[in-house]
Amino acid sequence: MSLHHLNPQQTEAVRTTHGPVLILAGAGTGKTRVITERVVHLIDKGVAPHHILAVTFTNKAAREMVARVRGLLKTKRSLQAAAEEGSKPVICTFHSFCVRVLRQFIDRLGYKRNFVIYDPREQVGVIRRLTSDWTKSHITIKPAEWLSLISRLKNATSWESLGMDAGTQRLAERLMERYGSALKACNAVDFDDLILLVLELFNTDKEVLETCRKYHRYIMVDEYQDTNGKQFQLLKALASEHQNVCVVGDDDQSIYGWRGAEIANLLHLEDHFPGIRVIKLEQNYRSNNTILKAANAVIRHNPLRKDKTLWSSKGEGPLIQLMVFETEEAEAQAVAEGIEVQRLSKRIPWNHQAILFRTNLQARPLETALRQSKIAYRLVGSQSYFDRREVKDILAFLKVLINPDDDISLLRIANVPARGLSAKTMQTLLQLSQDRNTSVWSVMHHSDLDTHLRAAASKSSRGFVSLIEDQRRFLKEENKMGLAHWARSFLDHIGYFTELKHSEKDPKIAENRMQSAQELVSSIDSLTASMGSVKGEDRLNQFLEEIALDQDRLDEKDKQGEGVTLITMHSCKGLEYPHVHIVGLEQGLLPHTRSIDEGSLDEERRLFYVAITRAMESLTISHCETRNKFGQTTPCQPSVFLNELPDKLVELADDVFKRPVSPSSGAAMFDALKSSLDLSDA
C-alpha cells in the first residue's frame, strides 16, 4: 500500500504495527489520517479486520474514522473482500466498546442483558429521590454535586487523592451504595458503570477477559491524554498479553483534569509498556507559523511535558492582534464590529469566525453585541436537544417498553397524558417499591394494589400496565413494520400529540415541540436501518442504545448554520476556524481563580494553547480593565499568559489603527458597503 501522501513521521507511525507505540501528535498534525491509514495498513498486511480495535472519545470522531476507513478500503479492491460484512474493524468510543462486552456477559454480574443506560438527567433524578429526606438534616449539597462526587469516587485511583473531609466521605460512601442498589433494581447502569462493570468482569471472570483479548489483538486509542485511571486499566488489561497497542495523544492538549483525565497516563506510559516506540508528529497542516510560534512559546512554560515543536509550510502569516478595553461590553462591541468589517472588506463569511471564551458567563455581552450588529451566530453548548420536554417524554415511553423496571422513565410518563395516576398515587407506589426493594412496575402488578390505592387510581394503574404490556407483546414479534410508523401510531393512540399541541399557549412554540417530537420519531428508522427484519424489541433497544451513547448526533443539527461560532475553550478542542478571537485574557478568568488558588497553572496554560491552535489564518486576543461581577464593577489584571507571548509576534490594536488604509483595501471596503446597502452609482 502506497503511503507517498504522508510525511516521513506519519509514514513511520503507520508502518510500526507491532509492539507498543506512542504517537505524540501535536495540534493539527493529521492524527486522524494516521490512525485510519494504520487500520488499512494492518488489513493490507493480512490482519483480520475484526482483530482491530480503534477507540476514541466522541461518537463524532468515531463516525469520521469509520467513514475514512471505509473510503480507503473502497480504493483498494484487494482489501474489500477482507473487509466484507461480518469482518470489520471495531471503531467506537470507550463506552460503546464496553456496551458491546456487557450485552454479551453482564448477566454474569446479576443484571439482565436488556439493561438501560441512564443519562445525567436520569441519574440526578435518582439522587434527588435518594436524598429527598437529607434536607431535614441540614445537608445542603445539591443532587448534581452529589452525582459529580460519586463519579469522581468511581473513577479515582484512590479516595484519598480527592481530598474530601471524613464526614463528606462517609455520606458519599452511604449514598454511592444506595445509588448502586437503586440502579440495579431498575436494571440500569450509568456511564461510569459501563467501564467499571467491564473491569469487574475482567477481574472476576478470566474467560471473558481471554475472549476479549483473543478478539481484539491490535488496539489503537485516540486522544489518549484524555483517559482516566479506569480507562487506562481497561486498556492495560486488553493489551498486556499481545502488547500490540498504539496510543495517539498530545500531553499539551490535556485539558480535562477536572473531569478525571490523568495526564500521567501519557507521561508515564513507558513504565507500563517497556520499550515503547515514541514517534513525534510535529508538522502542522492547520495554522501559519506566527500562530504556531506563539503556541510553542506559551506551552514551553509547562515543566512536565513531552518536548515537541509545531511548524508549518504555510508561511508566517499576520501578527497576532492584542486589544485592551475598558469594559466587557466595549470588548464585545469591538469584536462584533471587527467581524463585520472583515465580512464587508475582505468577504470573510460569518461562519469562518469564532469567539472563544473561558466561562459560559462571558457569552452574554457577546450575544448582545452580535444581535445589535445583526450578526448571525450559534452558541455551542446551549440547551441540548435532549433537554426538551417532548424528547424526554418520548424516550421515557420507549425505555419503559423495553425495560418497565426503569423507575425514572416510568415515573415520568405514567400520567402523560393524564390517565388518573396523580402525583400522590405515584408517590405511594414509589414508597411501596422502596419498602419492598423492588421496582414500581412490580408493585403495579402486585395483587394487594387495591389495599393501598383508591379504586379509581388502582383501575388507572392496571390500565397503564395493560397498555404497556400490549405494546411489549407487539414489539417482541418479528415484523417488518417501520418502528417510526409504529411509534407515531402509539403516541397518537395515547393522545400524546394532542396533549403536546395544547400544552403551549403560543402556537409557534407548540409547533416547534411537535417538530422536535416528529424529528426524534423519524430518527428511529434511520438509526436502526442496518438491522433489517428483526424483532421490534431488538431494533428499539438498539435505537435507545445509539441515543444514549451518541446524543451529539441529533444535537449537531442544532449547531449547523452560517453564523459566528461562540464556544468555550473546553468545547473547541478538535475544531478549527480560519479566524479566531480569544476574549477575556485576565487573571481570574484565564488562568481561572481556582487554578491560581491551587498554585497550578499547567492545565490552564494548556487550555490557552488549545485555544491558540484552533486558529488557521488570524488570531485576535483581548482583555478588559474592568468587568462586572455580581453587580459590582471590578478591576481586572491582564493574564500572566500574555507575558509568555513573544513580543515580535504581537501588535497592539492602537498600532493597527494608526496605519493608513491602502487604496486597494479602501476601494474593496467601499464596494462591499455599496453591495450590502444595495446602492447604485449616481
CSV table of C-alpha atoms in Angstrom, one decimal, residues 35-249:
chain,number,residue,atom,x,y,z
A,35,ILE,CA,-5.0,6.2,12.6
A,36,THR,CA,-7.2,5.4,9.6
A,37,GLU,CA,-4.2,4.7,7.4
A,38,ARG,CA,-2.8,2.5,10.1
A,39,VAL,CA,-6.0,0.4,10.2
A,40,VAL,CA,-6.0,-0.1,6.5
A,41,HIS,CA,-2.2,-0.9,6.5
A,42,LEU,CA,-2.8,-3.6,9.1
A,43,ILE,CA,-5.5,-5.2,6.9
A,44,ASP,CA,-3.2,-4.9,3.9
A,45,LYS,CA,-0.6,-6.9,5.9
A,46,GLY,CA,-3.0,-9.7,6.5
A,47,VAL,CA,-4.5,-8.9,9.9
A,48,ALA,CA,-8.2,-9.9,10.0
A,49,PRO,CA,-10.3,-6.7,10.3
A,50,HIS,CA,-12.3,-7.9,13.3
A,51,HIS,CA,-9.0,-8.2,15.3
A,52,ILE,CA,-8.5,-4.4,15.1
A,53,LEU,CA,-10.0,-2.2,17.7
A,54,ALA,CA,-9.8,1.6,17.5
A,55,VAL,CA,-11.1,3.6,20.4
A,56,THR,CA,-11.8,7.3,20.6
A,57,PHE,CA,-13.7,9.6,22.9
A,58,THR,CA,-16.5,11.1,20.9
A,59,ASN,CA,-19.1,9.4,18.6
A,60,LYS,CA,-18.5,12.2,16.0
A,61,ALA,CA,-14.8,11.2,15.9
A,62,ALA,CA,-15.7,7.5,15.7
A,63,ARG,CA,-18.1,8.2,12.8
A,64,GLU,CA,-15.5,10.2,10.9
A,65,MET,CA,-12.9,7.5,11.4
A,66,VAL,CA,-15.3,4.8,10.2
A,67,ALA,CA,-16.1,6.9,7.1
A,68,ARG,CA,-12.4,7.4,6.3
A,69,VAL,CA,-11.5,3.8,6.7
A,70,ARG,CA,-14.5,2.7,4.5
A,71,GLY,CA,-13.4,5.2,1.9
A,72,LEU,CA,-9.8,4.0,1.9
A,73,LEU,CA,-10.8,0.3,1.7
A,74,LYS,CA,-13.0,1.1,-1.3
A,75,THR,CA,-10.0,2.4,-3.2
A,76,LYS,CA,-8.2,-0.9,-2.6
A,77,ARG,CA,-10.1,-3.6,-4.3
A,78,SER,CA,-7.8,-6.3,-2.9
A,79,LEU,CA,-8.9,-5.3,0.6
A,80,GLN,CA,-12.6,-5.2,0.0
A,81,ALA,CA,-13.0,-8.9,0.5
A,82,ALA,CA,-11.2,-8.8,3.8
A,83,ALA,CA,-13.5,-6.0,5.0
A,84,GLU,CA,-16.7,-7.6,3.9
A,85,GLU,CA,-19.8,-7.8,6.2
A,86,GLY,CA,-19.0,-9.6,9.5
A,87,SER,CA,-15.3,-8.9,9.3
A,88,LYS,CA,-14.9,-5.2,10.0
A,89,PRO,CA,-12.6,-3.3,12.3
A,90,VAL,CA,-14.2,-2.2,15.5
A,91,ILE,CA,-14.1,1.6,15.7
A,92,CYS,CA,-16.0,3.1,18.6
A,93,THR,CA,-15.8,5.0,21.9
A,94,PHE,CA,-14.7,3.6,25.2
A,95,HIS,CA,-18.3,3.4,26.3
A,96,SER,CA,-19.6,1.8,23.1
A,97,PHE,CA,-16.9,-0.9,23.4
A,98,CYS,CA,-18.0,-1.6,27.0
A,99,VAL,CA,-21.6,-1.8,26.0
A,100,ARG,CA,-20.7,-4.5,23.4
A,101,VAL,CA,-19.0,-6.5,26.1
A,102,LEU,CA,-21.8,-6.1,28.6
A,103,ARG,CA,-24.6,-7.1,26.2
A,104,GLN,CA,-22.8,-10.4,26.0
A,105,PHE,CA,-21.7,-11.0,29.6
A,106,ILE,CA,-23.5,-8.7,32.0
A,107,ASP,CA,-25.8,-11.5,33.2
A,108,ARG,CA,-22.8,-13.0,34.9
A,109,LEU,CA,-22.9,-9.9,37.3
A,110,GLY,CA,-26.6,-10.3,38.1
A,111,TYR,CA,-28.1,-7.9,35.5
A,112,LYS,CA,-30.3,-8.6,32.6
A,113,ARG,CA,-28.9,-8.1,29.1
A,114,ASN,CA,-31.6,-5.6,28.2
A,115,PHE,CA,-30.2,-3.1,30.7
A,116,VAL,CA,-30.8,0.6,30.1
A,117,ILE,CA,-28.2,3.4,30.3
A,118,TYR,CA,-29.1,6.3,32.4
A,119,ASP,CA,-28.1,9.7,31.2
A,120,PRO,CA,-27.0,12.5,33.6
A,121,ARG,CA,-30.6,13.9,33.8
A,122,GLU,CA,-31.9,10.5,34.9
A,123,GLN,CA,-29.0,10.0,37.3
A,124,VAL,CA,-29.9,13.3,39.0
A,125,GLY,CA,-33.5,12.1,39.3
A,126,VAL,CA,-32.3,9.0,41.2
A,127,ILE,CA,-30.0,11.1,43.5
A,128,ARG,CA,-32.8,13.5,44.2
A,129,ARG,CA,-35.1,10.7,45.2
A,130,LEU,CA,-32.5,9.1,47.4
A,131,THR,CA,-31.6,12.3,49.2
A,132,SER,CA,-35.1,13.8,49.5
A,133,ASP,CA,-35.0,13.4,53.3
A,134,TRP,CA,-31.5,14.8,53.7
A,135,THR,CA,-32.6,18.4,53.7
A,136,LYS,CA,-34.1,17.8,57.2
A,137,SER,CA,-30.6,17.0,58.4
A,138,HIS,CA,-29.3,20.4,57.0
A,139,ILE,CA,-27.3,18.7,54.3
A,140,THR,CA,-27.2,21.3,51.5
A,141,ILE,CA,-25.2,19.5,48.8
A,142,LYS,CA,-27.2,19.6,45.6
A,143,PRO,CA,-28.1,16.4,43.7
A,144,ALA,CA,-25.9,17.3,40.7
A,145,GLU,CA,-23.0,17.9,43.1
A,146,TRP,CA,-23.6,14.5,44.7
A,147,LEU,CA,-23.6,12.9,41.3
A,148,SER,CA,-20.3,14.6,40.3
A,149,LEU,CA,-18.8,13.4,43.6
A,150,ILE,CA,-20.0,9.8,43.0
A,151,SER,CA,-18.5,9.9,39.5
A,152,ARG,CA,-15.2,11.1,40.9
A,153,LEU,CA,-15.2,8.4,43.6
A,154,LYS,CA,-15.9,5.7,41.0
A,155,ASN,CA,-13.1,6.8,38.7
A,156,ALA,CA,-10.5,7.8,41.3
A,157,THR,CA,-7.3,5.8,41.7
A,158,SER,CA,-7.7,6.4,45.5
A,159,TRP,CA,-10.3,8.2,47.5
A,160,GLU,CA,-7.5,9.9,49.5
A,161,SER,CA,-6.5,11.7,46.3
A,162,LEU,CA,-9.8,13.6,46.2
A,163,GLY,CA,-9.1,15.4,49.5
A,164,MET,CA,-12.6,15.3,50.9
A,165,ASP,CA,-13.3,15.6,54.6
A,166,ALA,CA,-14.2,12.5,56.7
A,167,GLY,CA,-17.9,13.5,57.1
A,168,THR,CA,-18.4,14.0,53.4
A,169,GLN,CA,-16.7,10.8,52.5
A,170,ARG,CA,-18.9,8.8,54.9
A,171,LEU,CA,-22.0,10.3,53.3
A,172,ALA,CA,-20.7,9.7,49.8
A,173,GLU,CA,-20.0,6.0,50.7
A,174,ARG,CA,-23.5,5.6,52.0
A,175,LEU,CA,-25.1,7.4,49.0
A,176,MET,CA,-23.0,5.5,46.5
A,177,GLU,CA,-24.1,2.2,47.9
A,178,ARG,CA,-27.8,3.2,47.9
A,179,TYR,CA,-27.4,4.7,44.4
A,180,GLY,CA,-25.8,1.5,43.0
A,181,SER,CA,-28.6,-0.6,44.5
A,182,ALA,CA,-31.3,1.7,43.1
A,183,LEU,CA,-29.9,1.4,39.6
A,184,LYS,CA,-29.5,-2.3,39.7
A,185,ALA,CA,-33.1,-2.7,40.9
A,186,CYS,CA,-34.1,-0.8,37.7
A,187,ASN,CA,-31.8,-2.9,35.6
A,188,ALA,CA,-30.0,0.3,34.8
A,189,VAL,CA,-26.3,1.4,34.6
A,190,ASP,CA,-24.7,4.9,34.3
A,191,PHE,CA,-21.8,5.8,32.0
A,192,ASP,CA,-19.2,5.2,34.7
A,193,ASP,CA,-20.7,1.8,35.3
A,194,LEU,CA,-20.1,0.8,31.7
A,195,ILE,CA,-16.3,0.8,32.2
A,196,LEU,CA,-16.4,-0.3,35.9
A,197,LEU,CA,-18.6,-3.3,35.2
A,198,VAL,CA,-16.3,-4.5,32.3
A,199,LEU,CA,-13.3,-4.2,34.7
A,200,GLU,CA,-15.2,-6.2,37.2
A,201,LEU,CA,-15.9,-8.9,34.6
A,202,PHE,CA,-12.2,-8.9,33.6
A,203,ASN,CA,-11.1,-9.2,37.2
A,204,THR,CA,-13.6,-11.9,38.2
A,205,ASP,CA,-14.1,-13.9,35.1
A,206,LYS,CA,-11.0,-14.9,33.2
A,207,GLU,CA,-13.0,-16.5,30.4
A,208,VAL,CA,-14.5,-13.1,29.5
A,209,LEU,CA,-11.0,-11.4,29.6
A,210,GLU,CA,-9.4,-14.1,27.4
A,211,THR,CA,-12.3,-13.9,24.9
A,212,CYS,CA,-11.9,-10.2,24.5
A,213,ARG,CA,-8.1,-10.5,24.3
A,214,LYS,CA,-8.4,-13.1,21.6
A,215,TYR,CA,-10.7,-11.0,19.6
A,216,HIS,CA,-9.0,-7.6,19.9
A,217,ARG,CA,-5.3,-8.2,19.1
A,218,TYR,CA,-4.4,-4.8,17.7
A,219,ILE,CA,-5.6,-1.8,19.7
A,220,MET,CA,-5.4,1.9,19.0
A,221,VAL,CA,-6.5,4.7,21.3
A,222,ASP,CA,-7.1,8.2,20.0
A,223,GLU,CA,-6.9,11.3,22.3
A,224,TYR,CA,-5.0,9.2,24.9
A,225,GLN,CA,-4.2,12.3,27.0
A,226,ASP,CA,-7.9,12.4,28.0
A,227,THR,CA,-8.1,8.9,29.5
A,228,ASN,CA,-8.8,8.4,33.2
A,229,GLY,CA,-7.4,5.8,35.6
A,230,LYS,CA,-10.2,3.2,34.9
A,231,GLN,CA,-9.9,3.6,31.1
A,232,PHE,CA,-6.1,3.0,31.4
A,233,GLN,CA,-6.8,-0.2,33.4
A,234,LEU,CA,-9.2,-1.3,30.7
A,235,LEU,CA,-6.5,-0.7,28.0
A,236,LYS,CA,-3.8,-2.5,30.0
A,237,ALA,CA,-6.0,-5.5,30.7
A,238,LEU,CA,-6.7,-5.9,27.0
A,239,ALA,CA,-3.2,-5.2,25.7
A,240,SER,CA,-0.9,-6.6,28.3
A,241,GLU,CA,-0.6,-10.0,26.7
A,242,HIS,CA,-0.1,-9.3,23.0
A,243,GLN,CA,1.4,-5.7,23.5
A,244,ASN,CA,0.1,-4.6,20.1
A,245,VAL,CA,-1.1,-1.3,21.4
A,246,CYS,CA,-0.8,2.1,19.8
A,247,VAL,CA,-1.9,5.3,21.6
A,248,VAL,CA,-2.2,8.7,19.9
A,249,GLY,CA,-2.2,11.8,22.0
